[in-house]
Tab-separated table of C-alpha atoms (C1' of nucleotides) in Angstrom:
chain	number	residue	atom	x	y	z
A	195	MET	CA	0.000	0.000	0.000
A	196	ALA	CA	2.090	2.884	-1.230
A	197	ASP	CA	1.756	6.595	-0.603
A	198	GLY	CA	-1.231	8.307	-2.067
A	199	GLU	CA	-3.153	5.077	-2.363
A	200	HIS	CA	-6.175	4.337	-0.283
A	201	ALA	CA	-6.725	1.107	1.494
A	202	LEU	CA	-9.792	-0.872	0.643
A	203	HIS	CA	-12.276	-1.564	3.389
A	204	LEU	CA	-14.925	-3.923	2.170
A	205	GLU	CA	-17.511	-2.686	4.610
A	206	GLN	CA	-17.151	0.798	3.170
A	207	PHE	CA	-16.948	-0.265	-0.428
A	208	VAL	CA	-20.073	1.083	-2.093
A	209	PRO	CA	-20.669	-1.732	-4.601
A	210	TYR	CA	-20.493	-4.217	-1.765
A	211	ARG	CA	-22.748	-2.173	0.466
A	212	ILE	CA	-25.370	-1.718	-2.207
A	213	ASN	CA	-25.413	-5.407	-2.746
A	214	VAL	CA	-25.876	-6.235	0.895
A	215	ALA	CA	-28.761	-3.793	1.129
A	216	ALA	CA	-30.290	-5.225	-2.037
A	217	VAL	CA	-30.106	-8.762	-0.699
A	218	PHE	CA	-31.844	-7.821	2.516
A	219	ALA	CA	-34.564	-5.992	0.650
A	220	SER	CA	-35.079	-8.898	-1.715
A	221	ARG	CA	-35.229	-11.385	1.067
A	222	ALA	CA	-37.759	-9.348	3.004
A	223	LEU	CA	-39.911	-8.869	-0.074
A	224	ALA	CA	-39.592	-12.490	-1.133
A	225	ARG	CA	-41.034	-13.322	2.224
A	226	ILE	CA	-44.110	-11.234	1.584
A	227	TYR	CA	-44.717	-12.567	-1.919
A	228	GLY	CA	-43.555	-16.035	-1.136
A	229	GLU	CA	-45.132	-16.917	2.171
A	230	LYS	CA	-48.533	-15.499	1.409
A	231	PHE	CA	-48.797	-16.075	-2.325
A	232	GLY	CA	-46.167	-18.590	-3.273
A	233	ILE	CA	-44.717	-16.132	-5.737
A	234	GLY	CA	-41.042	-15.467	-6.371
A	235	ILE	CA	-39.394	-12.254	-7.375
A	236	PRO	CA	-39.368	-12.819	-11.135
A	237	GLU	CA	-43.065	-13.704	-10.973
A	238	TRP	CA	-43.727	-10.643	-8.907
A	239	ARG	CA	-42.015	-8.435	-11.433
A	240	VAL	CA	-44.094	-9.856	-14.236
A	241	ILE	CA	-47.292	-9.325	-12.280
A	242	ALA	CA	-46.239	-5.811	-11.332
A	243	GLN	CA	-45.597	-4.859	-14.934
A	244	LEU	CA	-48.839	-6.351	-16.159
A	245	GLY	CA	-50.742	-4.716	-13.337
A	246	GLU	CA	-49.277	-1.399	-14.235
A	247	PHE	CA	-49.326	-1.539	-18.022
A	248	GLY	CA	-51.867	-4.194	-18.884
A	249	ARG	CA	-51.346	-6.481	-21.847
A	250	MET	CA	-47.766	-6.709	-23.042
A	251	THR	CA	-45.286	-9.055	-24.684
A	252	SER	CA	-42.644	-11.015	-22.814
A	253	ARG	CA	-40.035	-8.970	-24.564
A	254	ASP	CA	-41.430	-5.748	-23.168
A	255	ILE	CA	-41.792	-7.239	-19.712
A	256	GLY	CA	-38.137	-8.141	-19.751
A	257	GLU	CA	-37.130	-4.764	-21.071
A	258	LEU	CA	-39.042	-2.831	-18.446
A	259	SER	CA	-38.308	-5.042	-15.482
A	260	GLN	CA	-34.662	-5.683	-16.342
A	261	MET	CA	-34.964	-9.420	-16.605
A	262	HIS	CA	-33.290	-11.851	-18.940
A	263	LYS	CA	-35.659	-13.307	-21.497
A	264	THR	CA	-35.242	-16.819	-20.134
A	265	LYS	CA	-36.255	-15.660	-16.717
A	266	VAL	CA	-39.298	-13.905	-18.122
A	267	SER	CA	-40.159	-16.986	-20.134
A	268	ARG	CA	-40.093	-19.228	-17.079
A	269	ALA	CA	-41.929	-16.747	-14.867
A	270	VAL	CA	-44.685	-16.301	-17.430
A	271	SER	CA	-44.984	-20.061	-17.922
A	272	GLY	CA	-45.342	-20.616	-14.215
A	273	LEU	CA	-47.921	-17.897	-13.810
A	274	ASP	CA	-49.782	-19.186	-16.833
A	275	GLN	CA	-49.958	-22.682	-15.374
A	276	ARG	CA	-51.267	-21.279	-12.145
A	277	GLY	CA	-53.892	-19.301	-13.966
A	278	LEU	CA	-52.620	-15.885	-12.952
A	279	VAL	CA	-51.785	-14.717	-16.447
A	280	ALA	CA	-53.059	-15.601	-19.892
A	281	ARG	CA	-51.321	-15.536	-23.231
A	282	SER	CA	-53.012	-14.470	-26.410
A	283	GLU	CA	-51.660	-14.674	-29.883
A	284	ASN	CA	-50.716	-11.570	-31.774
A	285	ARG	CA	-52.073	-12.263	-35.205
A	286	ALA	CA	-49.972	-9.475	-36.661
A	287	ASP	CA	-46.739	-11.128	-35.478
A	288	ARG	CA	-47.034	-14.742	-34.541
A	289	ARG	CA	-43.596	-14.947	-32.977
A	290	GLU	CA	-44.727	-13.031	-29.944
A	291	SER	CA	-47.799	-13.249	-27.793
A	292	PHE	CA	-49.497	-10.854	-25.469
A	293	VAL	CA	-49.509	-11.605	-21.798
A	294	SER	CA	-52.074	-10.212	-19.415
A	295	LEU	CA	-53.366	-10.774	-15.920
A	296	THR	CA	-56.364	-13.015	-15.505
A	297	ALA	CA	-59.035	-12.062	-12.988
A	298	ALA	CA	-57.244	-14.224	-10.441
A	299	GLY	CA	-53.943	-12.572	-11.305
A	300	ALA	CA	-55.463	-9.149	-10.927
A	301	ARG	CA	-56.739	-10.121	-7.495
A	302	VAL	CA	-53.262	-11.228	-6.460
A	303	TYR	CA	-51.839	-8.006	-7.809
A	304	ALA	CA	-54.388	-5.979	-5.885
A	305	GLN	CA	-53.444	-7.803	-2.720
A	306	ILE	CA	-49.698	-7.529	-3.141
A	307	VAL	CA	-49.499	-3.860	-4.095
A	308	PRO	CA	-50.483	-2.518	-0.680
A	309	LEU	CA	-48.143	-4.971	1.013
A	310	ALA	CA	-45.277	-3.921	-1.208
A	311	LEU	CA	-45.953	-0.245	-0.656
A	312	ALA	CA	-46.274	-0.810	3.073
A	313	PHE	CA	-42.940	-2.559	3.066
A	314	GLU	CA	-41.289	0.279	1.209
A	315	GLN	CA	-42.884	2.711	3.621
A	316	ARG	CA	-41.705	0.807	6.644
A	317	TRP	CA	-38.285	0.363	5.179
A	318	THR	CA	-37.744	4.061	4.515
A	319	GLU	CA	-39.674	5.328	7.503
A	320	GLY	CA	-38.036	8.073	9.483
A	321	ILE	CA	-35.633	9.052	6.745
A	322	ALA	CA	-35.974	12.754	5.969
A	323	ALA	CA	-37.813	13.367	2.720
A	324	ASP	CA	-35.031	15.438	1.222
A	325	GLU	CA	-32.428	12.849	2.129
A	326	LEU	CA	-34.530	10.184	0.537
A	327	ARG	CA	-34.861	12.271	-2.597
A	328	THR	CA	-31.104	12.719	-2.718
A	329	PHE	CA	-30.672	9.013	-2.189
A	330	GLU	CA	-32.961	8.186	-5.070
A	331	ARG	CA	-31.335	10.694	-7.339
A	332	VAL	CA	-27.861	9.325	-6.652
A	333	LEU	CA	-29.201	5.816	-7.050
A	334	ALA	CA	-30.506	6.718	-10.479
A	335	VAL	CA	-27.113	8.065	-11.511
A	336	LEU	CA	-25.334	4.981	-10.208
A	337	THR	CA	-27.773	2.724	-11.981
A	338	GLU	CA	-27.307	4.413	-15.313
A	339	ARG	CA	-23.572	4.538	-15.010
A	340	GLY	CA	-23.534	0.962	-13.779
A	341	ARG	CA	-25.466	-0.104	-16.828
A	342	LEU	CA	-22.739	1.351	-19.007
A	343	LEU	CA	-19.851	0.006	-16.973
A	344	ALA	CA	-21.419	-3.439	-16.785
A	345	GLY	CA	-21.687	-3.754	-20.539
A	346	THR	CA	-24.450	-4.191	-22.985
A	347	TYR	CA	-26.600	-6.974	-21.730
A	348	HIS	CA	-29.806	-7.160	-19.991
A	349	GLU	CA	-30.460	-8.607	-16.630
A	350	GLU	CA	-31.565	-9.048	-13.188
A	351	GLY	CA	-31.371	-9.343	-9.420
A	352	ALA	CA	-34.674	-9.165	-7.621
B	65	MET	CA	-57.001	1.259	-6.754
B	66	ALA	CA	-59.164	3.079	-4.237
B	67	ASP	CA	-58.920	6.599	-2.919
B	68	GLY	CA	-55.975	7.424	-0.773
B	69	GLU	CA	-53.955	4.544	-2.109
B	70	HIS	CA	-50.924	5.013	-4.250
B	71	ALA	CA	-50.300	3.093	-7.381
B	72	LEU	CA	-47.211	0.994	-7.613
B	73	HIS	CA	-44.717	1.814	-10.305
B	74	LEU	CA	-42.022	-0.784	-10.403
B	75	GLU	CA	-39.437	1.527	-11.892
B	76	GLN	CA	-39.864	3.839	-8.899
B	77	PHE	CA	-40.048	1.114	-6.309
B	78	VAL	CA	-36.950	1.500	-4.171
B	79	PRO	CA	-36.312	-2.177	-3.401
B	80	TYR	CA	-36.440	-2.918	-7.096
B	81	ARG	CA	-34.231	0.007	-8.011
B	82	ILE	CA	-31.603	-0.895	-5.440
B	83	ASN	CA	-31.502	-4.366	-6.829
B	84	VAL	CA	-31.040	-3.254	-10.388
B	85	ALA	CA	-28.194	-0.969	-9.360
B	86	ALA	CA	-26.634	-3.770	-7.324
B	87	VAL	CA	-26.766	-6.161	-10.247
B	88	PHE	CA	-25.066	-3.711	-12.572
B	89	ALA	CA	-22.361	-3.025	-10.030
B	90	SER	CA	-21.797	-6.720	-9.419
B	91	ARG	CA	-21.608	-7.468	-13.069
B	92	ALA	CA	-19.126	-4.715	-13.718
B	93	LEU	CA	-16.962	-5.804	-10.818
B	94	ALA	CA	-17.227	-9.472	-11.710
B	95	ARG	CA	-15.789	-8.499	-15.039
B	96	ILE	CA	-12.746	-6.967	-13.418
B	97	TYR	CA	-12.093	-9.864	-11.044
B	98	GLY	CA	-13.199	-12.491	-13.470
B	99	GLU	CA	-11.644	-11.562	-16.774
B	100	LYS	CA	-8.258	-10.658	-15.407
B	101	PHE	CA	-7.950	-13.005	-12.450
B	102	GLY	CA	-10.538	-15.718	-12.890
B	103	ILE	CA	-12.014	-14.837	-9.541
B	104	GLY	CA	-15.697	-14.644	-8.648
B	105	ILE	CA	-17.397	-12.387	-6.180
B	106	PRO	CA	-17.381	-14.767	-3.204
B	107	GLU	CA	-13.663	-15.396	-3.784
B	108	TRP	CA	-13.065	-11.689	-4.049
B	109	ARG	CA	-14.797	-11.058	-0.760
B	110	VAL	CA	-12.659	-13.654	0.961
B	111	ILE	CA	-9.495	-12.153	-0.471
B	112	ALA	CA	-10.603	-8.651	0.466
B	113	GLN	CA	-11.221	-9.642	4.060
B	114	LEU	CA	-7.942	-11.483	4.382
B	115	GLY	CA	-6.087	-8.620	2.747
B	116	GLU	CA	-7.615	-6.219	5.188
B	117	PHE	CA	-7.520	-8.234	8.401
B	118	GLY	CA	-4.916	-10.902	7.828
B	119	ARG	CA	-5.376	-14.370	9.255
B	120	MET	CA	-8.950	-15.218	10.181
B	121	THR	CA	-11.375	-18.120	10.431
B	122	SER	CA	-14.000	-18.934	7.826
B	123	ARG	CA	-16.625	-18.096	10.362
B	124	ASP	CA	-15.313	-14.572	10.745
B	125	ILE	CA	-14.939	-14.145	7.020
B	126	GLY	CA	-18.579	-15.016	6.605
B	127	GLU	CA	-19.645	-12.773	9.426
B	128	LEU	CA	-17.786	-9.742	8.101
B	129	SER	CA	-18.517	-10.208	4.435
B	130	GLN	CA	-22.139	-11.252	4.856
B	131	MET	CA	-21.780	-14.626	3.233
B	132	HIS	CA	-23.401	-17.932	4.023
B	133	LYS	CA	-20.964	-20.424	5.517
B	134	THR	CA	-21.315	-22.797	2.602
B	135	LYS	CA	-20.378	-20.054	0.212
B	136	VAL	CA	-17.353	-19.163	2.302
B	137	SER	CA	-16.402	-22.815	2.514
B	138	ARG	CA	-16.470	-23.263	-1.226
B	139	ALA	CA	-14.714	-19.986	-1.934
B	140	VAL	CA	-11.931	-20.802	0.508
B	141	SER	CA	-11.553	-24.314	-0.917
B	142	GLY	CA	-11.231	-22.953	-4.417
B	143	LEU	CA	-8.700	-20.339	-3.415
B	144	ASP	CA	-6.784	-22.934	-1.449
B	145	GLN	CA	-6.582	-25.230	-4.455
B	146	ARG	CA	-5.325	-22.376	-6.547
B	147	GLY	CA	-2.715	-21.524	-3.981
B	148	LEU	CA	-4.049	-18.082	-3.162
B	149	VAL	CA	-4.868	-18.827	0.460
B	150	ALA	CA	-3.545	-21.291	3.000
B	151	ARG	CA	-5.248	-22.920	5.937
B	152	SER	CA	-3.517	-23.545	9.223
B	153	GLU	CA	-4.843	-25.479	12.130
B	154	ASN	CA	-5.823	-23.725	15.309
B	155	ARG	CA	-4.420	-26.004	17.956
B	156	ALA	CA	-6.546	-24.319	20.593
B	157	ASP	CA	-9.756	-25.248	18.748
B	158	ARG	CA	-9.404	-27.905	16.143
B	159	ARG	CA	-12.860	-27.382	14.681
B	160	GLU	CA	-11.805	-24.197	13.017
B	161	SER	CA	-8.745	-23.250	11.036
B	162	PHE	CA	-7.118	-19.985	10.203
B	163	VAL	CA	-7.139	-18.829	6.638
B	164	SER	CA	-4.613	-16.376	5.279
B	165	LEU	CA	-3.371	-15.110	1.955
B	166	THR	CA	-0.334	-16.770	0.474
B	167	ALA	CA	2.295	-14.662	-1.237
B	168	ALA	CA	0.517	-15.294	-4.522
B	169	GLY	CA	-2.806	-14.360	-2.919
B	170	ALA	CA	-1.335	-11.178	-1.546
B	171	ARG	CA	-0.092	-10.283	-5.001
B	172	VAL	CA	-3.553	-10.793	-6.459
B	173	TYR	CA	-5.030	-8.699	-3.668
B	174	ALA	CA	-2.511	-5.934	-4.321
B	175	GLN	CA	-3.452	-5.952	-7.980
B	176	ILE	CA	-7.192	-5.996	-7.485
B	177	VAL	CA	-7.448	-3.301	-4.830
B	178	PRO	CA	-6.500	-0.400	-7.096
B	179	LEU	CA	-8.810	-1.727	-9.798
B	180	ALA	CA	-11.684	-1.973	-7.346
B	181	LEU	CA	-11.071	1.496	-5.990
B	182	ALA	CA	-10.745	2.884	-9.498
B	183	PHE	CA	-14.059	1.301	-10.369
B	184	GLU	CA	-15.752	2.802	-7.362
B	185	GLN	CA	-14.195	6.144	-8.214
B	186	ARG	CA	-15.368	5.975	-11.790
B	187	TRP	CA	-18.771	4.803	-10.757
B	188	THR	CA	-19.384	7.670	-8.340
B	189	GLU	CA	-17.480	10.296	-10.289
B	190	GLY	CA	-19.155	13.650	-10.626
B	191	ILE	CA	-21.587	13.076	-7.781
B	192	ALA	CA	-21.298	15.885	-5.258
B	193	ALA	CA	-19.448	14.824	-2.129
B	194	ASP	CA	-22.264	15.813	0.203
B	195	GLU	CA	-24.831	13.985	-1.897
B	196	LEU	CA	-22.671	10.916	-1.835
B	197	ARG	CA	-22.363	11.161	1.922
B	198	THR	CA	-26.113	11.429	2.235
B	199	PHE	CA	-26.496	8.475	-0.077
B	200	GLU	CA	-24.183	6.362	2.010
B	201	ARG	CA	-25.845	7.368	5.230
B	202	VAL	CA	-29.292	6.468	3.935
B	203	LEU	CA	-27.889	3.253	2.527
B	204	ALA	CA	-26.591	2.333	5.956
B	205	VAL	CA	-30.000	2.925	7.509
B	206	LEU	CA	-31.732	0.883	4.830
B	207	THR	CA	-29.250	-1.922	5.237
B	208	GLU	CA	-29.725	-2.142	8.971
B	209	ARG	CA	-33.463	-1.944	8.744
B	210	GLY	CA	-33.449	-4.423	5.892
B	211	ARG	CA	-31.491	-6.839	8.003
B	212	LEU	CA	-34.229	-6.713	10.604
B	213	LEU	CA	-37.100	-6.918	8.145
B	214	ALA	CA	-35.472	-9.770	6.284
B	215	GLY	CA	-35.154	-11.918	9.351
B	216	THR	CA	-32.342	-13.400	11.293
B	217	TYR	CA	-30.136	-15.191	8.850
B	218	HIS	CA	-26.964	-14.438	7.252
B	219	GLU	CA	-26.334	-14.017	3.609
B	220	GLU	CA	-25.226	-12.623	0.452
B	221	GLY	CA	-25.450	-11.002	-2.986
B	222	ALA	CA	-22.167	-9.881	-4.451
C	287	DT	C1'	-39.606	-14.861	-55.193
C	288	DG	C1'	-35.779	-16.491	-52.719
C	289	DA	C1'	-31.723	-16.133	-49.709
C	290	DC	C1'	-30.042	-14.235	-45.508
C	291	DA	C1'	-30.344	-11.720	-41.339
C	292	DT	C1'	-33.055	-10.682	-37.344
C	293	DT	C1'	-36.316	-11.284	-33.605
C	294	DA	C1'	-39.557	-13.574	-29.853
C	295	DG	C1'	-39.543	-17.096	-27.119
C	296	DT	C1'	-38.200	-21.925	-25.434
C	297	DT	C1'	-35.103	-25.466	-24.093
C	298	DT	C1'	-30.750	-27.547	-22.853
C	299	DC	C1'	-26.801	-27.463	-20.136
C	300	DA	C1'	-23.387	-26.302	-16.809
C	301	DC	C1'	-22.872	-23.716	-12.831
C	302	DT	C1'	-24.121	-21.373	-8.481
C	303	DT	C1'	-26.857	-21.081	-4.678
C	304	DG	C1'	-28.922	-22.073	0.106
C	305	DC	C1'	-30.849	-25.438	2.999
C	306	DA	C1'	-30.554	-29.474	5.599
C	307	DA	C1'	-28.027	-33.091	7.167
C	308	DC	C1'	-23.797	-34.419	8.539
C	309	DT	C1'	-18.918	-34.846	10.957
C	310	DA	C1'	-15.739	-33.509	14.185
C	311	DA	C1'	-14.591	-30.918	17.939
C	312	DC	C1'	-15.647	-28.193	22.024
C	313	DC	C1'	-18.392	-27.028	26.193
C	314	DA	C1'	-21.560	-27.325	29.810
C	315	DG	C1'	-23.343	-29.546	34.153
C	316	DC	C1'	-23.518	-33.107	36.871
D	261	DG	C1'	-15.329	-38.223	32.705
D	262	DC	C1'	-19.921	-39.056	30.667
D	263	DT	C1'	-24.125	-37.089	28.358
D	264	DG	C1'	-26.447	-33.586	25.745
D	265	DG	C1'	-26.064	-29.340	23.562
D	266	DT	C1'	-23.497	-26.182	20.608
D	267	DT	C1'	-20.258	-24.679	17.018
D	268	DA	C1'	-17.009	-24.728	12.653
D	269	DG	C1'	-16.958	-26.426	8.511
D	270	DT	C1'	-18.244	-29.762	4.601
D	271	DT	C1'	-21.273	-32.164	1.524
D	272	DG	C1'	-25.689	-33.880	-0.829
D	273	DC	C1'	-29.401	-32.115	-3.009
D	274	DA	C1'	-32.964	-29.554	-5.300
D	275	DA	C1'	-33.965	-25.133	-7.146
D	276	DG	C1'	-32.700	-21.145	-9.790
D	277	DT	C1'	-29.683	-18.941	-13.031
D	278	DG	C1'	-27.595	-17.163	-17.722
D	279	DA	C1'	-25.312	-18.446	-22.016
D	280	DA	C1'	-25.898	-20.711	-26.069
D	281	DA	C1'	-28.350	-23.324	-29.201
D	282	DC	C1'	-32.557	-23.884	-31.170
D	283	DT	C1'	-37.452	-23.084	-33.468
D	284	DA	C1'	-40.568	-20.454	-35.733
D	285	DA	C1'	-41.862	-16.313	-37.617
D	286	DT	C1'	-40.737	-11.745	-39.703
D	287	DG	C1'	-37.977	-8.454	-42.364
D	288	DT	C1'	-34.802	-7.064	-45.992
D	289	DC	C1'	-32.835	-6.677	-50.187
D	290	DA	C1'	-31.883	-8.036	-54.689
DNA sequence: TGACATTAGTTTCACTTGCAACTAACCAGC
DNA sequence: GCTGGTTAGTTGCAAGTGAAACTAATGTCA
């Protein structure tokens, strides 16, 4: 460790710290989706997108929710089998199909949303509003720059 | 969506956003460790801890780097086989053993540290120092609270 | 029209992961 | 110095993952 260099302390290393926080958040959320609804995080993301935007293709789901197409494929299949989403052919382009929530899926969505928002609320409770805004702004910058530094691809976490 | 409730927008949902940022950061870092040194994130965390604290047990490595004991076990085994760490018996408690960097491991550590710090630097470049401090402070709060909300365990991410 | 590239989505495969069960060693308390 | 509980670390296993290969459909350009 020569002059002018800084030592590395893992517990202060931002990429590490972000990851630890992300894992805790995922685990806590997975509990909510999982224990009460038997739904994992990829499934949740699909449901969240469909609940927000309605009918969409798997490609768009992956694009918007930052998931690899194989993960979307498997999540959609699982939800389809369980009757929470339905697929309908796009006659204008038969490679893709539209995915949408069924009535049962919409009910699950309606139940999860308040739980998810309550979790977020509880998680960020007591943090000053302006600090939280700063946090989110910095997070957005880091995410965008991270996307560039990570490369081209397209994928996931929770 | 009744009165008084807020809609959920996944792309603004903090747990989701943290995860996306974490994945990008991990991927970018994994590139650095992986492409140049053939080292994965668990291995990197072990090396980072040993480089910082010297000789320690697997238990302590896991504790400090937030990794499940099986992950630590496998990472240490791999590094041992590759000659980057060495294990030495603790005669006072023969269940555990001390792990430490070999000369080769120390060289790898010395090479990775500046790359890791340069990455962090590049990643956070241009963000105002006070905003970054706020970010880190909020991150610490979220991490601690996340730990509680997630449960008791002990584990990982990148 | 036909050849070639591209795209949506699925499947196969190798790898990583965490949990649970296990082994070996230590630590009561009697 | 036993007996039962606890701890450090490893291993078997089932689930989840992404890359790559694949299928089927669409687009492009001559």
